[in-house]
PDB file of C-alpha atoms in Angstrom:
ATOM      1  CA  UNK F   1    -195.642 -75.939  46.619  1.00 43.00           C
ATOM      2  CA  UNK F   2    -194.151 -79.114  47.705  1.00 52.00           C
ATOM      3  CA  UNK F   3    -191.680 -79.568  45.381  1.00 81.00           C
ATOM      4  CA  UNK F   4    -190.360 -76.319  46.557  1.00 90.00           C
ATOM      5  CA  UNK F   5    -189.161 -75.913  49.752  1.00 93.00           C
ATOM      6  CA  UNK F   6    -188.237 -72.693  52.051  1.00 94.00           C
ATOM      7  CA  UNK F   7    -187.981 -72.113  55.196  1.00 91.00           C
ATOM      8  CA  UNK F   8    -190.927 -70.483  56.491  1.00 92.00           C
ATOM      9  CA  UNK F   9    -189.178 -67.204  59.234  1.00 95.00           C
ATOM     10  CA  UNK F  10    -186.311 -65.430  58.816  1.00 97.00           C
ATOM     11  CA  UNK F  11    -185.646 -62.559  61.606  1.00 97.00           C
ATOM     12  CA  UNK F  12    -182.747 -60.299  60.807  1.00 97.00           C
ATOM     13  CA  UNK F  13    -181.681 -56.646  62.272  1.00 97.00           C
ATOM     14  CA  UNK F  14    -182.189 -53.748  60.667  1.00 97.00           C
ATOM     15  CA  UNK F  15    -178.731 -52.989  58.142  1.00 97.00           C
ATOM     16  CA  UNK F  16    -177.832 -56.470  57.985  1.00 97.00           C
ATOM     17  CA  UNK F  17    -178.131 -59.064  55.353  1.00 97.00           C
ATOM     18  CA  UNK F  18    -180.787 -61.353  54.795  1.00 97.00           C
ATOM     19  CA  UNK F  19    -180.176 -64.753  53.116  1.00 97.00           C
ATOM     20  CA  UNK F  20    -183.452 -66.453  52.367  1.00 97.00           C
ATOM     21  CA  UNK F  21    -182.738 -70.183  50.937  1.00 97.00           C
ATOM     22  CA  UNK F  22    -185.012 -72.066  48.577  1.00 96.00           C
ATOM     23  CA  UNK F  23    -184.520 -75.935  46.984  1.00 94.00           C
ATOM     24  CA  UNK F  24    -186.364 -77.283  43.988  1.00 89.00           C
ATOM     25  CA  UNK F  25    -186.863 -80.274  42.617  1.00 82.00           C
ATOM     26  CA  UNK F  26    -187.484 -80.151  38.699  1.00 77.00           C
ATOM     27  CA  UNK F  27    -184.318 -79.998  36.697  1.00 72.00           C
ATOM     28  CA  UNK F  28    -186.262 -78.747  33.915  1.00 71.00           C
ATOM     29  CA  UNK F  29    -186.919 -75.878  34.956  1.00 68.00           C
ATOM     30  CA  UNK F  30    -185.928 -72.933  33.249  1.00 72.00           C
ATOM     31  CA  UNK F  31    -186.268 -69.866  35.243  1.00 80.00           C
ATOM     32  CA  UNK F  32    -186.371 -69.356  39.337  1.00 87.00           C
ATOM     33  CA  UNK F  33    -187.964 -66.896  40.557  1.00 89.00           C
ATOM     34  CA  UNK F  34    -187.952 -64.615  43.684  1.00 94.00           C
ATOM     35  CA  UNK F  35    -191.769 -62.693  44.460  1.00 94.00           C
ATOM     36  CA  UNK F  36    -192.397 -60.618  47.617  1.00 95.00           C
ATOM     37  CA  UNK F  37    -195.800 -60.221  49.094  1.00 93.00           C
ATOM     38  CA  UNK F  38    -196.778 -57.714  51.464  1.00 90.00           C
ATOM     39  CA  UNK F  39    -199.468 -58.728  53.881  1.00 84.00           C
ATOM     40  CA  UNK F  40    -202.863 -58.437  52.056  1.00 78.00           C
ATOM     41  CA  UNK F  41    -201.116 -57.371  49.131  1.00 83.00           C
ATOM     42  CA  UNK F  42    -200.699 -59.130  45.383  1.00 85.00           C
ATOM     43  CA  UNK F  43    -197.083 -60.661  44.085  1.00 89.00           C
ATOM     44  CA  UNK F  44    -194.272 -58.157  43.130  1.00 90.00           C
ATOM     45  CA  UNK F  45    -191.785 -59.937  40.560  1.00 88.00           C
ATOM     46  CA  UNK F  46    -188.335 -59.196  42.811  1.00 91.00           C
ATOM     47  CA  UNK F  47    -186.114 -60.548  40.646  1.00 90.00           C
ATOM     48  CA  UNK F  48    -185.282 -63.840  38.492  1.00 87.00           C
ATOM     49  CA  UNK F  49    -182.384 -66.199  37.215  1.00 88.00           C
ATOM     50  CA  UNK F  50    -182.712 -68.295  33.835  1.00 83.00           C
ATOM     51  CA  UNK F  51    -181.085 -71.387  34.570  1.00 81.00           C
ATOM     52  CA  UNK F  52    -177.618 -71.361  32.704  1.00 83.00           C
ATOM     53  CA  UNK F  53    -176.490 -68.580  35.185  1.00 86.00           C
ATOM     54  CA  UNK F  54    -175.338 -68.889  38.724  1.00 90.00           C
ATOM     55  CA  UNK F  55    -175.751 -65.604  39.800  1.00 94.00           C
ATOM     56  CA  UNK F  56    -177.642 -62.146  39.274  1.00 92.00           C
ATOM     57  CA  UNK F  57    -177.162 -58.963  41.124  1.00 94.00           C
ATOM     58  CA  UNK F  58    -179.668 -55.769  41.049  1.00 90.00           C
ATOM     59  CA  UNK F  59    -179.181 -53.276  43.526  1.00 94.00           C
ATOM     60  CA  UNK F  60    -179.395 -54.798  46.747  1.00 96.00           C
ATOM     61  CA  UNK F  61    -180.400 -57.831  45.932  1.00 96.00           C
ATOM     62  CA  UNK F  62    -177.743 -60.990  44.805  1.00 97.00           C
ATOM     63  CA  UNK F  63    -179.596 -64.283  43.468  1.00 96.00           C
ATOM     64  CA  UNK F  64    -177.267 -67.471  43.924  1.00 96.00           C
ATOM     65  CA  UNK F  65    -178.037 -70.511  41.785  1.00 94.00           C
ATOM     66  CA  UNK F  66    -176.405 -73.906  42.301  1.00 92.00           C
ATOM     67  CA  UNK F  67    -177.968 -76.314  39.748  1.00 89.00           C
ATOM     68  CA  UNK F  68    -176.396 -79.038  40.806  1.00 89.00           C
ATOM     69  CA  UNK F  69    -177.561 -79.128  44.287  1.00 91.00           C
ATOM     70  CA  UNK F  70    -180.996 -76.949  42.945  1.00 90.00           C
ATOM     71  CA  UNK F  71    -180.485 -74.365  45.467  1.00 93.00           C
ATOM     72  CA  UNK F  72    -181.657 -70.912  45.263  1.00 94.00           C
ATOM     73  CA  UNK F  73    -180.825 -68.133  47.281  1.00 96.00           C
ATOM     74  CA  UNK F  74    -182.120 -64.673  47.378  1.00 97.00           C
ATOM     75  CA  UNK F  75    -179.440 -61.897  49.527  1.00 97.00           C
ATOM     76  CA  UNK F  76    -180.645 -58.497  50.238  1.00 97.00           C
ATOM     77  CA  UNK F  77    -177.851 -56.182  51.387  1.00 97.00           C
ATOM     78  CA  UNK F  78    -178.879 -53.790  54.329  1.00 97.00           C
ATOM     79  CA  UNK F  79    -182.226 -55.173  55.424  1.00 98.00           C
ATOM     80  CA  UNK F  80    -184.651 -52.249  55.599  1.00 97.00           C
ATOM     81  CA  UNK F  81    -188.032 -52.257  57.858  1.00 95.00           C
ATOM     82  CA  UNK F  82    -189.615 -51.849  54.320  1.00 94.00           C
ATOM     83  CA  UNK F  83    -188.879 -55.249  53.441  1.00 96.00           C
ATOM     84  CA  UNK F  84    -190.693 -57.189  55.819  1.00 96.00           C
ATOM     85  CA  UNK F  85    -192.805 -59.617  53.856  1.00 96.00           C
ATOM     86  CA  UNK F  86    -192.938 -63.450  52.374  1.00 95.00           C
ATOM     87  CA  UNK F  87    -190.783 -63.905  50.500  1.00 97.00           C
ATOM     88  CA  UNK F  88    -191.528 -66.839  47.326  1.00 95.00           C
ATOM     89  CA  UNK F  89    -189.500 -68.954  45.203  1.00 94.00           C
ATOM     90  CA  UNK F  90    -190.642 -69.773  42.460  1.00 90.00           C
ATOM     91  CA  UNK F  91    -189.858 -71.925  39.190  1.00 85.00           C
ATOM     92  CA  UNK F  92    -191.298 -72.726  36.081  1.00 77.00           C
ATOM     93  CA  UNK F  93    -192.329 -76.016  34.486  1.00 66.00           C
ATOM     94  CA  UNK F  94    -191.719 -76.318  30.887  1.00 55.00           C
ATOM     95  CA  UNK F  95    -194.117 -75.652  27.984  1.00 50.00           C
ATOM     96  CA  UNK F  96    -197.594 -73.843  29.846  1.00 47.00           C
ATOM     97  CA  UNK F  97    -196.035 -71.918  32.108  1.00 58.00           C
ATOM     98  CA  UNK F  98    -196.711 -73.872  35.190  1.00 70.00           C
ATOM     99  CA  UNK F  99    -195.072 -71.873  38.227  1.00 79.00           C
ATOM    100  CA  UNK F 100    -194.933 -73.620  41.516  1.00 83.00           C
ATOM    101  CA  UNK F 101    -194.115 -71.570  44.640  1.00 90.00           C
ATOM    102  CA  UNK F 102    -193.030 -72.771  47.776  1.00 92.00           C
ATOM    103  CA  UNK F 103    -194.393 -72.332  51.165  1.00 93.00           C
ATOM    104  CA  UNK F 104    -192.808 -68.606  51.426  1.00 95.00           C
ATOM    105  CA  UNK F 105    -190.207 -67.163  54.092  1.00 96.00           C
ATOM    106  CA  UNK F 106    -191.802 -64.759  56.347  1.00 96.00           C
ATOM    107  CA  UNK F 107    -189.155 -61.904  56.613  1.00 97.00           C
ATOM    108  CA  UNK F 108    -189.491 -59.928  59.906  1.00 96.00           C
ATOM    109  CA  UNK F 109    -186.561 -56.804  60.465  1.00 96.00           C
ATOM    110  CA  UNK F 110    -186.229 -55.737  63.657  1.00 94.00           C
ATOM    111  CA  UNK F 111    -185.185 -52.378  64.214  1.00 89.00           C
TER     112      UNK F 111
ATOM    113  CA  UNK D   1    -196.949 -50.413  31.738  1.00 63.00           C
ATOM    114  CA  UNK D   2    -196.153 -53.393  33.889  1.00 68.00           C
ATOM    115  CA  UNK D   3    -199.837 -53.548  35.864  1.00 90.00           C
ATOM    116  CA  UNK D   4    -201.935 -56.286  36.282  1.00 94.00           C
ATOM    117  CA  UNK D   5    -205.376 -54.488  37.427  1.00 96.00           C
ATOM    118  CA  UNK D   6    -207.839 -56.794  39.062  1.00 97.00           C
ATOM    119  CA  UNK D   7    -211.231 -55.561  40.090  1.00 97.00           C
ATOM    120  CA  UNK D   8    -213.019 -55.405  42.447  1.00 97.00           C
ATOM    121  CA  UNK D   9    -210.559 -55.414  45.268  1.00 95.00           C
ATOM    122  CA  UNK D  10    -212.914 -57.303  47.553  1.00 96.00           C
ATOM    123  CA  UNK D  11    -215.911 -59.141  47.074  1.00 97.00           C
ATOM    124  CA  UNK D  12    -218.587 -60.153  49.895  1.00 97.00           C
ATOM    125  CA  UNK D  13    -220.727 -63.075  48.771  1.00 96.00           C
ATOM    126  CA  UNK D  14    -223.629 -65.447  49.053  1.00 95.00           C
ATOM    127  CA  UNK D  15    -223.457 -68.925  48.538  1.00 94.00           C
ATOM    128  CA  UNK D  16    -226.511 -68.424  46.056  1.00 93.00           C
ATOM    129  CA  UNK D  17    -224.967 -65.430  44.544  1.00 93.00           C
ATOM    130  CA  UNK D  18    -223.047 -65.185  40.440  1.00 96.00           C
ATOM    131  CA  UNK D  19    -220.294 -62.393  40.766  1.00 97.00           C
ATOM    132  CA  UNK D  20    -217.393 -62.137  38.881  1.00 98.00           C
ATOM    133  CA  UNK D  21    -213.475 -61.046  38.899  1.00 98.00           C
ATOM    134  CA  UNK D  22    -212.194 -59.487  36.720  1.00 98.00           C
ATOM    135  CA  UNK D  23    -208.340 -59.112  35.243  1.00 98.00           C
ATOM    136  CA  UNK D  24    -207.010 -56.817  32.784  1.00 97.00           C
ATOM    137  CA  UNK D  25    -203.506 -56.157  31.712  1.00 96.00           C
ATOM    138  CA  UNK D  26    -202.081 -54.019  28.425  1.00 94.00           C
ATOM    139  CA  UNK D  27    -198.363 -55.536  28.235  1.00 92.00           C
ATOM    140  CA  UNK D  28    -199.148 -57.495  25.055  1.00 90.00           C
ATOM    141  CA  UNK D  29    -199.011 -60.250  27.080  1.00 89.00           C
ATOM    142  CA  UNK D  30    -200.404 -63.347  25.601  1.00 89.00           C
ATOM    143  CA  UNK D  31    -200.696 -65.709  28.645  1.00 88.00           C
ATOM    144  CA  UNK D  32    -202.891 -64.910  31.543  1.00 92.00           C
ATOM    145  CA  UNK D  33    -203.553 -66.544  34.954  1.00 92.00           C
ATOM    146  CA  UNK D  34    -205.734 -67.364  37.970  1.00 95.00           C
ATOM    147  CA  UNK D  35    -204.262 -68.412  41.199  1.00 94.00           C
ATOM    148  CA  UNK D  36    -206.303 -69.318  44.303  1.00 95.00           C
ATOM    149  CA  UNK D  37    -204.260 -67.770  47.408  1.00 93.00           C
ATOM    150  CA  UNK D  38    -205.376 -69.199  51.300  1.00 93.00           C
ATOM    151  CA  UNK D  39    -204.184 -67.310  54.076  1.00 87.00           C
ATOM    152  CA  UNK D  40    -200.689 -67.997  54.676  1.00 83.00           C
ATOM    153  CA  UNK D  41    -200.433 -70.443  52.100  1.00 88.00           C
ATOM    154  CA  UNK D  42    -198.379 -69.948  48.569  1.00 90.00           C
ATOM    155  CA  UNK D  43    -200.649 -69.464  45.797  1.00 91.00           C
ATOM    156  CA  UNK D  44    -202.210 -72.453  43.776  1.00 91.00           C
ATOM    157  CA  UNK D  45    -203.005 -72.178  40.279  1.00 89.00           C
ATOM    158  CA  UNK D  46    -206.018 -72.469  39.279  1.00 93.00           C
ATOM    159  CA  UNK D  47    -206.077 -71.780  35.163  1.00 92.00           C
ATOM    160  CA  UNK D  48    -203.629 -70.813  32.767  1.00 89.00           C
ATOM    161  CA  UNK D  49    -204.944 -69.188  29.594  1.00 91.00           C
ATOM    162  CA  UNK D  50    -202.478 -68.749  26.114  1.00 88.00           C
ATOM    163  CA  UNK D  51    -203.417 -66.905  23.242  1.00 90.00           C
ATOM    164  CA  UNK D  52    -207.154 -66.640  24.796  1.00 93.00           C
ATOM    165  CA  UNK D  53    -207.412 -70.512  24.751  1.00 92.00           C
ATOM    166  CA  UNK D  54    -207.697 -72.755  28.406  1.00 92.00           C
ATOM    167  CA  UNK D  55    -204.667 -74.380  28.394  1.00 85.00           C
ATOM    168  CA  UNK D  56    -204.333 -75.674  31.940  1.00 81.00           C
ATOM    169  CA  UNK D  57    -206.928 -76.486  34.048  1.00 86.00           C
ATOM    170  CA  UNK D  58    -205.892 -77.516  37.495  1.00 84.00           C
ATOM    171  CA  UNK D  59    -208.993 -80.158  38.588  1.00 87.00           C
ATOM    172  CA  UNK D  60    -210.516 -76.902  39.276  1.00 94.00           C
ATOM    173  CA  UNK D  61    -214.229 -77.130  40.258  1.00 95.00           C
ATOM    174  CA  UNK D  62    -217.402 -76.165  37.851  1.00 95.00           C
ATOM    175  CA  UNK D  63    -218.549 -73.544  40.073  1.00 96.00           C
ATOM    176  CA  UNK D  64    -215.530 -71.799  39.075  1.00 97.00           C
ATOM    177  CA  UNK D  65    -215.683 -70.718  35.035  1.00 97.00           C
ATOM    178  CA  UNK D  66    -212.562 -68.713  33.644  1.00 97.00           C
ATOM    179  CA  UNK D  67    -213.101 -66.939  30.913  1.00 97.00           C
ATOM    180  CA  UNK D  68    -210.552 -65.039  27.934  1.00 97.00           C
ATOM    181  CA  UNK D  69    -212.768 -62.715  26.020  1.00 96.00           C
ATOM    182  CA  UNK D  70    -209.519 -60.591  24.219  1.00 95.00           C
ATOM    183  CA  UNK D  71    -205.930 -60.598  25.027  1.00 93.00           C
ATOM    184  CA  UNK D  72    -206.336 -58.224  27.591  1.00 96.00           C
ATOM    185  CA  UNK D  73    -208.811 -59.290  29.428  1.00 97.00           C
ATOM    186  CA  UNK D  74    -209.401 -62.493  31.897  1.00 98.00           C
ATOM    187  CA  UNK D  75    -212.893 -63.140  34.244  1.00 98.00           C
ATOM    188  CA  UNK D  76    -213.504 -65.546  36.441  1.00 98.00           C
ATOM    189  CA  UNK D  77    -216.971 -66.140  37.333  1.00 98.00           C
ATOM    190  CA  UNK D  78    -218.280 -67.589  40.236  1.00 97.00           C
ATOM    191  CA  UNK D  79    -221.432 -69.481  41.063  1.00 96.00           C
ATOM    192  CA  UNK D  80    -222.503 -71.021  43.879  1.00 95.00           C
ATOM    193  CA  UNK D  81    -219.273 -70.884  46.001  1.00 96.00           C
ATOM    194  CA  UNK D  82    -218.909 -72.113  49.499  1.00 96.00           C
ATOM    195  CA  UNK D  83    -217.399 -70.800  52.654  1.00 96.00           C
ATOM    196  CA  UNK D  84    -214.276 -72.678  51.745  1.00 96.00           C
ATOM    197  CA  UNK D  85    -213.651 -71.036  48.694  1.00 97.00           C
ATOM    198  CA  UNK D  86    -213.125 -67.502  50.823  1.00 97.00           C
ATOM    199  CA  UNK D  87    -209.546 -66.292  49.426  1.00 96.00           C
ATOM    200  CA  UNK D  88    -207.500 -64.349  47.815  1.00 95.00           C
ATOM    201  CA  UNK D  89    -207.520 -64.858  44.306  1.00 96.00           C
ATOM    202  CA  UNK D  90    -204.389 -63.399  41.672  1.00 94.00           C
ATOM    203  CA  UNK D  91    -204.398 -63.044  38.049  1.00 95.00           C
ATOM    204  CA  UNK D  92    -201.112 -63.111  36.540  1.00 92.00           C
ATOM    205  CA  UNK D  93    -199.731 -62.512  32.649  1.00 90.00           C
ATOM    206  CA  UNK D  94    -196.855 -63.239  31.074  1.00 86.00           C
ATOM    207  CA  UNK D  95    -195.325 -63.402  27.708  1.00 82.00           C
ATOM    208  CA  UNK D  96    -195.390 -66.799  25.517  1.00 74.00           C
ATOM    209  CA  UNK D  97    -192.361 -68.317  24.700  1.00 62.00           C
ATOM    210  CA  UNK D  98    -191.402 -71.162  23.041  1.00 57.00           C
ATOM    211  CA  UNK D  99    -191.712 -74.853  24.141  1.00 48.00           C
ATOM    212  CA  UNK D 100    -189.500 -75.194  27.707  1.00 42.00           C
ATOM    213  CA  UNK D 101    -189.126 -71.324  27.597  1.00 45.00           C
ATOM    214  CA  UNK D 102    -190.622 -69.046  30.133  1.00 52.00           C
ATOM    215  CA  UNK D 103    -190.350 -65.853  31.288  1.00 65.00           C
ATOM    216  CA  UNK D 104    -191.645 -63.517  33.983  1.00 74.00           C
ATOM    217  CA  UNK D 105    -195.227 -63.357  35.412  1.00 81.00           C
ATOM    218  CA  UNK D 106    -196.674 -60.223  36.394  1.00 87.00           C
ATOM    219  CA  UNK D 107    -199.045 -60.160  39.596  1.00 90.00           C
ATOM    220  CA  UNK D 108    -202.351 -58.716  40.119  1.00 92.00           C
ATOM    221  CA  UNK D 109    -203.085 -57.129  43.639  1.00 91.00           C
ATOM    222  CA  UNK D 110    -206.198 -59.765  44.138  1.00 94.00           C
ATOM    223  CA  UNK D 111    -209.356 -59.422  44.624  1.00 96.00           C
ATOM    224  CA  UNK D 112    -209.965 -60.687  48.389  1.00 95.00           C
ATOM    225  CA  UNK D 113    -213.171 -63.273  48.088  1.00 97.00           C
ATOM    226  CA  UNK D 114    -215.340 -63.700  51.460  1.00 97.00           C
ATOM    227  CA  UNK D 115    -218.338 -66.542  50.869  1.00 97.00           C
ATOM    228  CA  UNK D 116    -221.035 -66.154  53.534  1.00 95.00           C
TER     229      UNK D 116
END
């Protein structure tokens, strides 16, 4: 992960937005990803951006792509208890489907 | 059907012990994955199979041995491990797309790995 970089806590109050921020370093890369990962739990796909767009939205959640800076950033409108996690960006390398995550934002709502 | 089923959920074992992990997935997809998770660390891959044939190996270790016996199915078998090797470990799948094309991986809940 450490040519993908997040920052690792994010506390926000319960109805507010979240704005979790994520840089990469591979130009090639073709799709970002966002994953969130409950504690002891597997990956669930969130959402994802192919590269020649700058944004995505899908219910509460807005994905912001700025390729020329390569920063990604995942919104989710009206921050629920139910989505405290870690939060991972993600992007893929080319031909083998090499993803890279970063660290992960630990997402803590208070109530 | 977008479920990556890994079993068993966890595993307890000895450093003298062969167990295995298993992956399974019925999406038609024809790229499948292990990554090695640490506590709070991201995950790391480990192996990347494509039409049932090792196409990435990440300097991964001998005592770990993937293995693609269909398109649905992914093991990982495990032989003399060490305490270090205690983690979470993911199988993923995804569809194969052309050269510089990817698409979406699908996640596995793990199978959480304790060496003793």
């Amino acid at each position: 992960g450490e040519d993908v970089e997040q920052s690792l806590f994010l506390s926000v109050r319960e109805g507010d937005s979240s704005v979790i921020n994520c840089t990469y370093t591979d130009s090639s890369s073709t799709y970002l990803y966002w994953y969130k990962q409950e504690p002891g739990a597997g990956l669930q796909l969130l959402t994802y951006i192919f590269s020649n767009m700058d944004m995505k939205q899908d219910q509460r959640l807005t994905v912001l792509l700025n390729k020329k800076d390569k920063h990604l950033s995942l919104r989710i409108a009206d921050t629920q208890t139910g989505d405290s996690a870690i939060y991972f960006c993600a992007e893929s390398r080319g031909y083998g489907q090499n993803f890279v995550f970063g660290p992960g934002t630990r997402l803590s709502v208070l109530p | 059907d977008t479920e990556v089923t890994q079993t068993p959920k966890h595993l307890v074992m000895g450093m003298t012990n062969k167990k295995s992990l298993k992956c399974e997935q019925h999406m038609g997809h024809r790229a499948m994955y292990w990554y090695k998770q640490k506590a709070k660390k991201p995950p790391e891959l480990m192996f990347v199979y494509s039409y049932e044939k090792l196409s990435i190996n990440e300097s991964v270790p001998s005592r770990f041995s993937p293995e693609c016996p269909n398109s649905s199915l992914l093991n990982l078998h495990l032989h003399a491990l060490q305490p270090e090797d205690s983690a979470l470990y993911l199988c993923a799948s995804s569809q194969v797309t052309g050269a510089a094309l990817n698409t979406e991986a699908f996640f596995g809940q793990g199978t959480r790995l304790t060496v003793v």
